[in-house]
Amino acid sequence: MSKSYKNPVNILVRGTNWVGDAVMTLPALNALADNFSESKYYGENRADCRLTVLTRPWAAPVYEHQSAVNRVLLHDRDGAHKGLGGRLRLVRELAAEKFDCAVLFQNAFEAALVTALARIPQRVGYARDGRGFLLTNPLILHETDRHIHESFYYLKILERMGLKAPFSRPRMAPAPVAMAEADSILKDKVGAGDFLLALAPGAAFGSAKRWPVENFARAAELILAKYSGRVMIMGGPGEMDVATQLAELLEQTNPGAALNLAGRVPMGVSVALMSRADLLVTNDSGLMHIGGALDVPLVAAFGPTNPLTTAPLSPSRLLRSAAPCSPCLKRECPLPGGRICFDDVTPEMAAEAAFDLISPPAPPAGAMPAVFLDRDGTINREVEYLSSPKQLELLPGAGAAIAALNRAGWKVVVTTNQSGVARGYFSEETLEDIHKRLKKMLGKEGAALDGIYYCPHHKDGSSPHLAIDCDCRKPESGMAERAARELNLDLSRSVWVGDRLNDLKAAEKFKGRSVLVMTGYGLKEVSGRLSTQPTLVAPDLKRAAEWILS
């Protein structure tokens, strides 16, 4: 615990308002609770510390059965807390709880105002929305924070409080009562051997996020042609119309296969029903994040929203728009005809992605997945044309991250473009010395590399035999393919990590996963038009490794 904070016993967490955002706060929420489980702060267990979450009613089920949470309070803006009188009632209710500290995951001005009026002594959150003066501990929002995945964004709050903030995947478990009700609903409708396909055609954010309902119907037809079973249509009360449209379309192609539950069961039961699904096809929505937190394989269509900051952190396939206006983050498409960002996202793409998830091709015999790391800006600090071993400086946490991957059994391979050789800035012998020093520095932190592959070529080089177009210079995949041959690697299960989009292109070719880190050139890359879509944007290699290992 940072010395700048008095050890709180009664903590209020202002949760987020949307279901998907609430799921993405779970890693930070669990890490916050774990900080207070240490005996040096609170005796022998966390029973000495109470953690209460304040959230909107529809997001409450996300928090209610988390072991980190003692209690959930509802912020009912449409009922008890409506209008000015209702806000003041909420202030009085919070004041009566005598909280020691408020940690604000929500970014709104109101969250800071209410906790300040409730006289909660310590109030921590990002200084945004003009609310910094209301916080006792306003946290500076850095430019890189705006581009990383939201789960890391919330963990940054804990880091800047001086707390431990390890990443863990968001997890949810249905309540036993809800599970019993879900099984009762499915009992006579889904056979023991039936494939259960969940479809979530709605999105509370706005119609622009909704993949056309006809596409959902066609994707379901293609999937059920291969995996015989039933369809479960999921959604909230505001999505009943689109769910009914989908049910009618499915009745034409797969009579009797659809079970329309949208708006007909409470959120807790929806979570339980989702946990029974074999596959989820969804928009970018709260149900997408719930499916991910339940480890349901999912295919998600992204149009106007940004998957880099809100993608599910579980095994999934994302269908991303290639439209030049995407992501626009608009609720409604302002263009004639609307939703052009979904024109190139077809049902056939969804079905193919589903088949890859459910029945992936068998890897070569004995082949292992690998983590392919770029060097400069990912493992060590970026130095333009690093030409001397003395210039090497490991980035914070890089050695520990590689060591953790080693312990977990991942092969760790460096692939690096080194055009400085072709340009005559340094020799291959010098490059070998740099790599020897890199291995030695990593070794001191208990880390090892299974291979280092470099491309010395560049078409503008001064050495004729190196001034060539080659298949090894990234974004080409030659170095990864050579490593796969020599080290017996399964590229389809591998992960590429780097600070440039060119470092990640091979992941698309082999249907692997990729992480763009915000060290090195990462911020510059993510601020422009993306030629390659990473699976995830993480602050650094440490966070990338935590996600891989989760």
Coordinates of C-alpha atoms in Angstrom, one line a residue:
M1 CA 0.0 0.0 0.0
S2 CA 1.3 3.4 -0.9
K3 CA 2.2 5.5 2.1
S4 CA 0.2 8.4 0.6
Y5 CA -3.0 6.5 1.4
K6 CA -4.4 5.7 4.8
N7 CA -5.3 2.0 5.0
P8 CA -9.1 2.0 4.3
V9 CA -11.4 -0.5 6.0
N10 CA -14.7 0.5 4.3
I11 CA -14.2 1.1 0.6
L12 CA -16.7 2.3 -2.0
V13 CA -16.0 1.4 -5.7
R14 CA -18.0 3.4 -8.2
G15 CA -18.6 0.9 -10.9
T16 CA -19.3 1.7 -14.5
N17 CA -22.8 2.1 -15.9
W18 CA -22.7 -0.3 -18.9
V19 CA -22.6 -4.1 -18.5
G20 CA -19.6 -4.5 -20.9
D21 CA -17.6 -1.8 -19.1
A22 CA -18.5 -3.4 -15.7
V23 CA -17.0 -6.8 -16.9
M24 CA -13.8 -5.0 -18.0
T25 CA -13.4 -3.5 -14.4
L26 CA -13.3 -7.0 -12.9
P27 CA -9.5 -7.5 -13.1
A28 CA -9.0 -4.1 -11.3
L29 CA -11.7 -4.9 -8.7
N30 CA -10.2 -8.2 -7.8
A31 CA -6.7 -6.7 -7.7
L32 CA -8.0 -4.0 -5.4
A33 CA -9.5 -6.5 -3.0
D34 CA -6.3 -8.7 -3.1
N35 CA -4.3 -5.7 -1.9
F36 CA -6.3 -5.7 1.3
S37 CA -6.1 -9.5 1.9
E38 CA -2.5 -9.2 2.9
S39 CA -2.1 -9.7 6.7
K40 CA 0.3 -6.8 7.0
Y41 CA -2.6 -4.5 6.3
Y42 CA -5.6 -6.2 7.7
G43 CA -4.9 -9.0 10.1
E44 CA -5.3 -12.5 8.8
N45 CA -7.9 -12.1 6.1
R46 CA -10.0 -9.6 4.2
A47 CA -12.9 -9.9 6.6
D48 CA -11.5 -6.7 8.2
C49 CA -12.1 -4.8 5.0
R50 CA -15.4 -4.2 3.2
L51 CA -15.6 -3.5 -0.5
T52 CA -18.9 -2.1 -1.7
V53 CA -19.7 -1.4 -5.4
L54 CA -22.2 1.3 -6.4
T55 CA -23.6 0.8 -9.9
R56 CA -26.7 1.0 -12.1
P57 CA -29.3 -1.7 -11.7
W58 CA -28.6 -3.4 -15.0
A59 CA -24.9 -3.8 -14.3
A60 CA -25.4 -5.1 -10.8
P61 CA -25.4 -8.8 -11.8
V62 CA -21.8 -8.4 -13.0
Y63 CA -20.7 -7.6 -9.5
E64 CA -23.1 -9.5 -7.3
H65 CA -21.3 -12.8 -7.3
Q66 CA -17.7 -11.7 -7.3
S67 CA -15.8 -12.9 -4.3
A68 CA -14.1 -9.6 -4.0
V69 CA -17.4 -7.8 -3.4
N70 CA -19.1 -7.6 0.0
R71 CA -22.1 -5.7 -1.2
V72 CA -23.7 -4.0 -4.2
L73 CA -25.5 -0.7 -3.9
L74 CA -27.9 0.4 -6.7
H75 CA -27.7 3.9 -8.2
D76 CA -31.4 4.1 -9.4
R77 CA -31.6 7.3 -11.4
D78 CA -35.0 6.3 -12.7
G79 CA -36.4 5.7 -9.3
A80 CA -35.2 6.5 -5.8
H81 CA -32.3 8.6 -7.0
K82 CA -34.2 10.5 -9.8
G83 CA -33.7 14.3 -10.1
L84 CA -32.0 16.6 -7.6
G85 CA -33.9 15.2 -4.6
G86 CA -32.9 11.7 -5.6
R87 CA -29.2 12.7 -6.0
L88 CA -29.3 14.3 -2.5
R89 CA -30.8 11.1 -1.1
L90 CA -28.0 9.1 -2.6
V91 CA -25.5 11.5 -1.0
R92 CA -27.1 10.9 2.4
E93 CA -27.2 7.1 1.9
L94 CA -23.4 7.1 1.1
A95 CA -22.6 9.4 4.0
A96 CA -24.4 7.1 6.4
E97 CA -22.1 4.2 5.3
K98 CA -19.1 6.1 6.6
F99 CA -16.8 4.9 3.7
D100 CA -13.1 5.6 4.2
C101 CA -12.2 5.7 0.6
A102 CA -13.9 5.9 -2.8
V103 CA -12.2 4.5 -5.9
L104 CA -14.0 5.8 -9.0
F105 CA -13.8 3.5 -12.0
Q106 CA -16.6 5.6 -13.6
N107 CA -15.2 8.8 -15.3
A108 CA -18.2 11.1 -14.8
F109 CA -18.2 14.4 -13.0
E110 CA -21.2 13.2 -11.0
A111 CA -19.3 10.3 -9.5
A112 CA -16.8 12.6 -7.9
L113 CA -19.4 15.2 -6.9
V114 CA -21.6 12.7 -5.1
T115 CA -18.7 11.1 -3.1
A116 CA -17.4 14.6 -2.2
L117 CA -20.8 15.7 -0.9
A118 CA -20.9 12.4 1.0
R119 CA -17.7 13.5 2.7
I120 CA -15.8 10.3 1.9
P121 CA -12.3 11.3 3.1
Q122 CA -10.2 9.7 0.3
R123 CA -11.5 10.0 -3.3
V124 CA -9.4 8.5 -6.1
G125 CA -10.0 8.5 -9.8
Y126 CA -8.8 10.0 -13.1
A127 CA -8.8 13.8 -13.3
R128 CA -11.1 14.0 -16.3
D129 CA -14.5 15.5 -17.1
G130 CA -13.5 18.6 -15.2
R131 CA -13.7 16.8 -11.8
G132 CA -10.1 16.9 -10.6
F133 CA -10.8 19.5 -7.9
L134 CA -13.4 17.2 -6.3
L135 CA -10.8 14.3 -5.8
T136 CA -8.4 14.1 -3.0
N137 CA -6.1 12.1 -5.2
P138 CA -6.7 13.1 -8.8
L139 CA -4.8 10.8 -11.2
I140 CA -3.2 12.2 -14.4
L141 CA -4.6 10.7 -17.6
H142 CA -1.7 10.0 -20.0
E143 CA -2.2 9.9 -23.8
T144 CA -1.3 6.2 -23.9
D145 CA -4.1 5.5 -21.4
R146 CA -6.7 6.4 -24.0
H147 CA -5.6 3.7 -26.4
I148 CA -5.0 0.6 -24.2
H149 CA -7.6 -2.0 -23.5
E150 CA -10.1 -0.8 -20.8
S151 CA -9.2 -3.6 -18.4
F152 CA -5.6 -2.1 -18.3
Y153 CA -7.1 1.4 -18.1
Y154 CA -8.8 0.5 -14.8
L155 CA -5.7 -1.3 -13.5
K156 CA -3.7 1.9 -14.1
I157 CA -5.8 3.5 -11.3
L158 CA -4.4 1.0 -8.8
E159 CA -0.9 1.3 -10.1
R160 CA -1.0 5.1 -9.6
M161 CA -2.3 4.5 -6.1
G162 CA 0.9 2.6 -5.4
L163 CA -1.0 -0.7 -5.2
K164 CA -0.2 -4.1 -6.7
A165 CA -2.2 -4.4 -9.9
P166 CA -1.7 -7.8 -11.6
F167 CA -3.9 -8.6 -14.6
S168 CA -6.3 -11.5 -14.5
R169 CA -8.9 -12.4 -17.1
P170 CA -12.5 -11.2 -16.2
R171 CA -14.4 -14.1 -14.8
M172 CA -18.1 -14.6 -14.0
A173 CA -19.9 -17.5 -12.4
P174 CA -23.7 -17.9 -12.5
A175 CA -25.5 -17.9 -9.1
P176 CA -26.8 -21.4 -8.2
V177 CA -30.4 -20.3 -8.2
A178 CA -30.1 -18.7 -11.6
M179 CA -28.4 -21.8 -12.9
A180 CA -31.2 -24.0 -11.8
E181 CA -33.8 -21.7 -13.5
A182 CA -31.7 -21.7 -16.7
D183 CA -31.5 -25.5 -16.7
S184 CA -35.3 -25.6 -16.2
I185 CA -35.8 -23.4 -19.2
L186 CA -33.6 -25.5 -21.4
K187 CA -34.6 -28.9 -20.1
D188 CA -37.3 -29.8 -22.6
K189 CA -36.0 -27.7 -25.5
V190 CA -32.3 -28.6 -25.8
G191 CA -31.2 -32.3 -26.1
A192 CA -28.2 -33.7 -24.4
G193 CA -26.3 -33.9 -27.6
D194 CA -27.5 -30.7 -29.2
F195 CA -25.1 -27.9 -30.1
L196 CA -26.4 -24.7 -28.4
L197 CA -25.7 -21.6 -30.5
A198 CA -26.4 -18.3 -28.7
L199 CA -27.1 -15.2 -30.8
A200 CA -27.0 -11.6 -29.4
P201 CA -28.3 -9.3 -32.2
G202 CA -28.9 -6.3 -30.0
A203 CA -26.6 -3.5 -28.7
A204 CA -27.7 -1.0 -26.1
F205 CA -25.3 1.7 -27.3
G206 CA -27.2 2.3 -30.5
S207 CA -28.4 0.8 -33.9
A208 CA -25.0 1.6 -35.6
K209 CA -23.4 -1.3 -33.6
R210 CA -25.9 -3.9 -34.8
W211 CA -24.8 -6.3 -37.5
P212 CA -27.8 -6.7 -39.8
V213 CA -30.3 -9.3 -38.4
E214 CA -30.3 -11.1 -41.8
N215 CA -26.6 -11.7 -41.4
F216 CA -27.2 -13.3 -37.9
A217 CA -29.8 -15.6 -39.5
R218 CA -27.6 -16.7 -42.4
A219 CA -24.6 -17.2 -40.1
A220 CA -26.8 -19.4 -37.8
E221 CA -28.0 -21.4 -40.9
L222 CA -24.4 -22.1 -41.9
I223 CA -23.2 -23.0 -38.4
L224 CA -26.2 -25.3 -37.7
A225 CA -25.6 -27.1 -41.1
K226 CA -22.4 -28.3 -39.6
Y227 CA -23.3 -28.6 -35.9
S228 CA -26.9 -29.8 -35.5
G229 CA -28.7 -28.2 -32.5
R230 CA -30.7 -25.2 -31.3
V231 CA -30.4 -21.4 -31.3
M232 CA -30.9 -19.3 -28.2
I233 CA -31.6 -15.6 -28.9
M234 CA -30.4 -13.4 -26.1
G235 CA -31.0 -9.7 -25.3
G236 CA -32.6 -7.2 -23.0
P237 CA -36.1 -5.7 -22.9
G238 CA -35.0 -3.0 -25.4
E239 CA -33.9 -5.6 -27.9
M240 CA -37.1 -7.6 -28.2
D241 CA -38.0 -6.2 -31.6
V242 CA -34.7 -7.2 -33.3
A243 CA -34.8 -10.6 -31.5
T244 CA -38.3 -11.2 -32.8
Q245 CA -37.2 -10.3 -36.4
L246 CA -34.3 -12.8 -36.0
A247 CA -36.6 -15.5 -34.7
E248 CA -38.9 -15.1 -37.7
L249 CA -36.0 -15.4 -40.1
L250 CA -34.7 -18.5 -38.4
E251 CA -38.1 -20.1 -38.5
Q252 CA -37.9 -19.9 -42.3
T253 CA -34.5 -21.6 -42.5
N254 CA -34.4 -23.8 -39.4
P255 CA -38.0 -24.4 -38.3
G256 CA -38.4 -24.9 -34.6
A257 CA -34.7 -24.4 -33.8
A258 CA -34.9 -20.9 -32.3
L259 CA -35.6 -20.2 -28.6
N260 CA -36.2 -16.5 -28.2
L261 CA -35.4 -15.4 -24.6
A262 CA -34.6 -11.7 -25.3
G263 CA -36.3 -9.6 -22.6
R264 CA -38.0 -12.6 -21.1
V265 CA -35.5 -13.5 -18.3
P266 CA -33.6 -11.3 -15.8
M267 CA -29.9 -10.6 -16.3
G268 CA -28.7 -13.2 -13.7
V269 CA -30.6 -16.0 -15.6
S270 CA -29.2 -14.7 -18.9
V271 CA -25.7 -15.1 -17.5
A272 CA -26.6 -18.7 -16.5
L273 CA -28.1 -19.5 -19.9
M274 CA -25.1 -18.0 -21.6
S275 CA -22.8 -20.3 -19.7
R276 CA -24.6 -23.3 -21.3
A277 CA -23.8 -22.1 -24.9
D278 CA -21.3 -23.9 -27.1
L279 CA -20.8 -20.7 -29.2
L280 CA -21.9 -17.1 -29.1
V281 CA -22.3 -14.9 -32.2
T282 CA -22.7 -11.3 -31.1
N283 CA -22.4 -7.6 -31.7
D284 CA -20.0 -5.5 -29.5
S285 CA -22.3 -5.6 -26.5
G286 CA -22.6 -6.3 -22.8
L287 CA -23.6 -9.9 -23.7
M288 CA -20.3 -10.2 -25.6
H289 CA -18.3 -9.4 -22.5
I290 CA -20.4 -11.7 -20.4
G291 CA -19.8 -14.5 -22.8
G292 CA -16.1 -13.8 -22.7
A293 CA -16.1 -13.8 -18.9
L294 CA -17.9 -17.2 -19.0
D295 CA -15.3 -18.6 -21.4
V296 CA -17.9 -19.2 -24.1
P297 CA -16.2 -19.3 -27.6
L298 CA -17.5 -16.2 -29.4
V299 CA -17.5 -14.5 -32.7
A300 CA -18.1 -10.7 -32.5
A301 CA -18.9 -8.2 -35.2
F302 CA -17.3 -4.7 -34.7
G303 CA -18.5 -1.8 -36.8
P304 CA -18.4 1.7 -35.4
T305 CA -16.7 0.8 -32.1
N306 CA -13.0 0.2 -31.4
P307 CA -12.1 -3.5 -30.6
L308 CA -8.6 -2.4 -29.5
T309 CA -10.0 -0.9 -26.3
T310 CA -13.1 -3.1 -25.7
A311 CA -12.5 -6.5 -27.3
P312 CA -13.3 -9.6 -25.2
L313 CA -10.2 -11.0 -23.5
S314 CA -11.2 -14.6 -23.9
P315 CA -10.6 -16.9 -26.9
S316 CA -12.6 -15.2 -29.6
R317 CA -12.7 -14.2 -33.3
L318 CA -13.5 -10.6 -34.1
L319 CA -15.0 -9.5 -37.4
R320 CA -13.7 -6.0 -38.0
S321 CA -15.0 -3.4 -40.5
A322 CA -12.6 -2.2 -43.2
A323 CA -14.7 0.9 -43.8
P324 CA -12.5 4.1 -43.8
C325 CA -14.9 5.8 -41.3
S326 CA -14.6 3.0 -38.7
P327 CA -14.3 3.3 -35.8
C328 CA -16.5 6.5 -35.6
L329 CA -18.1 5.6 -32.2
K330 CA -21.4 7.0 -33.3
R331 CA -24.7 5.6 -32.0
E332 CA -26.5 6.0 -35.3
C333 CA -24.8 6.0 -38.7
P334 CA -25.2 9.4 -40.4
L335 CA -24.4 8.2 -43.9
P336 CA -27.1 7.4 -46.5
G337 CA -28.2 3.8 -46.2
G338 CA -26.5 3.5 -42.8
R339 CA -24.1 1.0 -41.3
I340 CA -21.7 0.8 -44.2
C341 CA -19.1 -0.4 -41.8
F342 CA -20.8 -3.8 -41.9
D343 CA -20.9 -4.1 -45.7
D344 CA -17.8 -6.2 -45.7
V345 CA -18.6 -8.3 -42.7
T346 CA -20.4 -11.3 -44.1
P347 CA -22.2 -14.3 -42.6
E348 CA -19.7 -16.6 -44.3
M349 CA -16.9 -14.8 -42.4
A350 CA -18.7 -15.4 -39.1
A351 CA -19.3 -19.1 -39.9
E352 CA -15.6 -19.6 -40.9
A353 CA -14.5 -17.9 -37.7
A354 CA -16.8 -20.1 -35.7
F355 CA -15.4 -23.3 -37.3
D356 CA -11.9 -22.1 -36.5
L357 CA -12.8 -21.7 -32.9
I358 CA -14.8 -24.9 -32.4
S359 CA -12.8 -27.3 -34.6
P360 CA -9.3 -25.8 -35.1
P361 CA -6.9 -27.7 -37.4
A362 CA -4.7 -30.1 -35.6
P363 CA -1.2 -28.7 -35.1
P364 CA 1.9 -30.5 -36.5
A365 CA 3.0 -33.4 -34.3
G366 CA 4.8 -32.1 -31.2
A367 CA 4.6 -28.4 -32.3
M368 CA 4.6 -25.8 -29.6
P369 CA 3.1 -22.3 -29.6
A370 CA 5.5 -19.4 -29.4
V371 CA 5.6 -15.8 -28.4
F372 CA 7.3 -13.8 -31.2
L373 CA 8.8 -10.6 -29.8
D374 CA 10.1 -7.6 -31.6
R375 CA 13.3 -6.3 -30.0
D376 CA 13.7 -2.5 -30.0
G377 CA 10.8 -0.7 -28.3
T378 CA 9.4 -4.0 -27.0
I379 CA 12.1 -5.7 -25.0
N380 CA 14.7 -2.9 -24.8
R381 CA 14.4 0.9 -25.2
E382 CA 14.1 2.2 -28.7
V383 CA 17.3 3.6 -30.0
E384 CA 17.5 4.5 -33.7
Y385 CA 19.8 2.1 -35.3
L386 CA 21.1 0.6 -32.1
S387 CA 24.7 -0.1 -33.0
S388 CA 26.5 -1.0 -29.8
P389 CA 25.9 -3.4 -26.9
K390 CA 26.4 -0.5 -24.5
Q391 CA 23.2 1.1 -25.9
L392 CA 21.1 -1.8 -24.7
E393 CA 18.7 -1.0 -21.8
L394 CA 15.9 -3.4 -20.9
L395 CA 12.4 -1.9 -20.5
P396 CA 11.0 -2.2 -17.0
G397 CA 9.4 -5.6 -16.5
A398 CA 10.5 -7.1 -19.8
G399 CA 12.9 -9.6 -18.3
A400 CA 10.3 -10.7 -15.7
A401 CA 7.7 -11.0 -18.5
I402 CA 9.9 -13.3 -20.6
A403 CA 10.9 -15.4 -17.5
A404 CA 7.2 -15.9 -16.8
L405 CA 6.6 -17.1 -20.3
N406 CA 9.6 -19.4 -20.0
R407 CA 8.2 -20.9 -16.8
A408 CA 4.8 -21.5 -18.4
G409 CA 6.4 -23.5 -21.2
W410 CA 6.0 -21.0 -24.0
K411 CA 8.8 -20.8 -26.6
V412 CA 10.1 -17.2 -26.8
V413 CA 11.5 -16.0 -30.1
V414 CA 12.8 -12.6 -31.1
T415 CA 12.3 -11.5 -34.7
T416 CA 13.9 -8.1 -35.6
N417 CA 14.5 -6.0 -38.7
Q418 CA 18.1 -4.8 -38.7
S419 CA 18.4 -2.8 -41.9
G420 CA 21.4 -1.0 -40.3
V421 CA 23.5 -3.9 -41.5
A422 CA 22.5 -3.4 -45.1
R423 CA 23.0 0.4 -44.8
G424 CA 26.5 -0.1 -43.4
Y425 CA 25.8 1.4 -40.0
F426 CA 27.1 -1.7 -38.2
S427 CA 28.3 -5.2 -39.0
E428 CA 26.6 -8.6 -38.4
E429 CA 29.4 -9.3 -36.0
T430 CA 28.4 -6.2 -33.9
L431 CA 24.8 -7.3 -34.1
E432 CA 25.8 -10.7 -32.7
D433 CA 27.6 -9.0 -29.8
I434 CA 24.4 -6.9 -29.1
H435 CA 22.4 -10.1 -29.0
K436 CA 24.9 -11.8 -26.7
R437 CA 24.6 -8.9 -24.3
L438 CA 20.8 -9.0 -24.6
K439 CA 20.8 -12.7 -23.7
K440 CA 23.1 -12.0 -20.7
M441 CA 21.0 -9.2 -19.4
L442 CA 17.9 -11.3 -19.6
G443 CA 19.6 -14.2 -18.0
K444 CA 20.3 -12.1 -14.9
E445 CA 16.5 -11.8 -14.6
G446 CA 16.0 -15.6 -15.0
A447 CA 14.8 -15.2 -18.6
A448 CA 15.9 -17.0 -21.8
L449 CA 15.3 -16.7 -25.5
D450 CA 14.7 -19.8 -27.6
G451 CA 15.9 -18.0 -30.7
I452 CA 16.8 -14.7 -32.2
Y453 CA 16.1 -14.2 -35.9
Y454 CA 17.1 -11.0 -37.7
C455 CA 16.7 -9.6 -41.2
P456 CA 19.8 -7.7 -42.4
H457 CA 18.3 -6.7 -45.7
H458 CA 17.0 -3.4 -47.1
K459 CA 16.4 -2.5 -50.8
D460 CA 18.2 0.9 -50.2
G461 CA 21.2 -0.7 -48.6
S462 CA 24.8 0.1 -49.5
S463 CA 25.9 -3.6 -49.6
P464 CA 24.8 -5.1 -53.0
H465 CA 24.2 -8.6 -51.6
L466 CA 21.9 -7.2 -48.8
A467 CA 20.1 -4.5 -50.9
I468 CA 17.3 -6.8 -51.9
D469 CA 13.6 -7.3 -51.5
C470 CA 13.3 -10.4 -49.2
D471 CA 10.7 -12.5 -47.6
C472 CA 12.1 -12.1 -44.1
R473 CA 11.8 -8.4 -43.5
K474 CA 8.7 -7.7 -41.5
P475 CA 5.9 -7.4 -42.2
E476 CA 6.8 -10.5 -44.3
S477 CA 6.7 -13.7 -42.3
G478 CA 10.0 -15.3 -43.4
M479 CA 11.6 -15.1 -39.9
A480 CA 8.6 -16.7 -38.2
E481 CA 8.4 -19.4 -40.8
R482 CA 12.1 -20.2 -40.4
A483 CA 11.7 -20.3 -36.6
A484 CA 8.8 -22.7 -37.0
R485 CA 10.8 -25.1 -39.1
E486 CA 13.9 -25.0 -36.9
L487 CA 12.1 -25.0 -33.5
N488 CA 8.9 -27.0 -34.4
L489 CA 6.4 -24.3 -33.7
D490 CA 2.7 -24.1 -34.2
L491 CA 2.2 -20.6 -35.8
S492 CA -1.6 -20.8 -35.5
R493 CA -1.4 -20.9 -31.7
S494 CA 1.3 -18.4 -31.5
V495 CA 1.3 -14.7 -30.3
W496 CA 3.1 -11.8 -31.9
V497 CA 4.1 -8.8 -29.7
G498 CA 5.6 -5.6 -30.9
D499 CA 5.5 -1.8 -30.9
R500 CA 4.9 -1.5 -34.7
L501 CA 2.0 -2.9 -36.8
N502 CA 4.6 -4.5 -39.1
D503 CA 5.6 -6.7 -36.2
L504 CA 2.1 -8.2 -36.0
K505 CA 1.2 -8.8 -39.7
A506 CA 2.2 -12.4 -39.6
A507 CA -0.4 -13.1 -36.9
E508 CA -3.1 -12.4 -39.5
K509 CA -1.6 -14.7 -42.0
F510 CA -1.4 -17.7 -39.6
K511 CA -4.6 -16.8 -37.7
G512 CA -2.6 -16.3 -34.5
R513 CA -3.0 -13.5 -31.9
S514 CA -1.1 -10.2 -31.6
V515 CA -0.5 -7.5 -29.1
L516 CA 0.6 -3.9 -29.9
V517 CA 2.5 -2.5 -26.9
M518 CA 2.6 1.2 -26.2
T519 CA 6.3 1.4 -25.6
G520 CA 8.6 2.4 -28.4
Y521 CA 6.5 3.5 -31.4
G522 CA 3.3 2.0 -30.1
L523 CA 1.5 5.3 -29.4
K524 CA 2.4 6.7 -32.9
E525 CA 1.1 3.5 -34.5
V526 CA -2.2 3.3 -32.7
S527 CA -2.9 7.1 -33.3
G528 CA -3.1 6.6 -37.1
R529 CA -5.1 4.5 -39.5
L530 CA -4.4 0.8 -38.7
S531 CA -3.2 -1.3 -41.6
T532 CA -3.2 -4.3 -39.3
Q533 CA -5.7 -5.0 -36.4
P534 CA -4.0 -6.2 -33.3
T535 CA -5.9 -8.6 -31.0
L536 CA -5.1 -6.3 -28.1
V537 CA -3.3 -3.1 -27.2
A538 CA -1.4 -3.3 -23.9
P539 CA 0.8 -0.8 -22.0
D540 CA 4.0 -2.9 -22.3
L541 CA 5.4 -6.4 -22.5
K542 CA 4.7 -7.2 -18.9
R543 CA 0.9 -6.7 -19.5
A544 CA 1.1 -8.5 -22.8
A545 CA 2.6 -11.5 -21.1
E546 CA 0.0 -11.4 -18.3
W547 CA -2.7 -11.6 -20.9
I548 CA -1.1 -14.4 -22.8
L549 CA -0.6 -16.4 -19.6
S550 CA -4.2 -15.8 -18.5

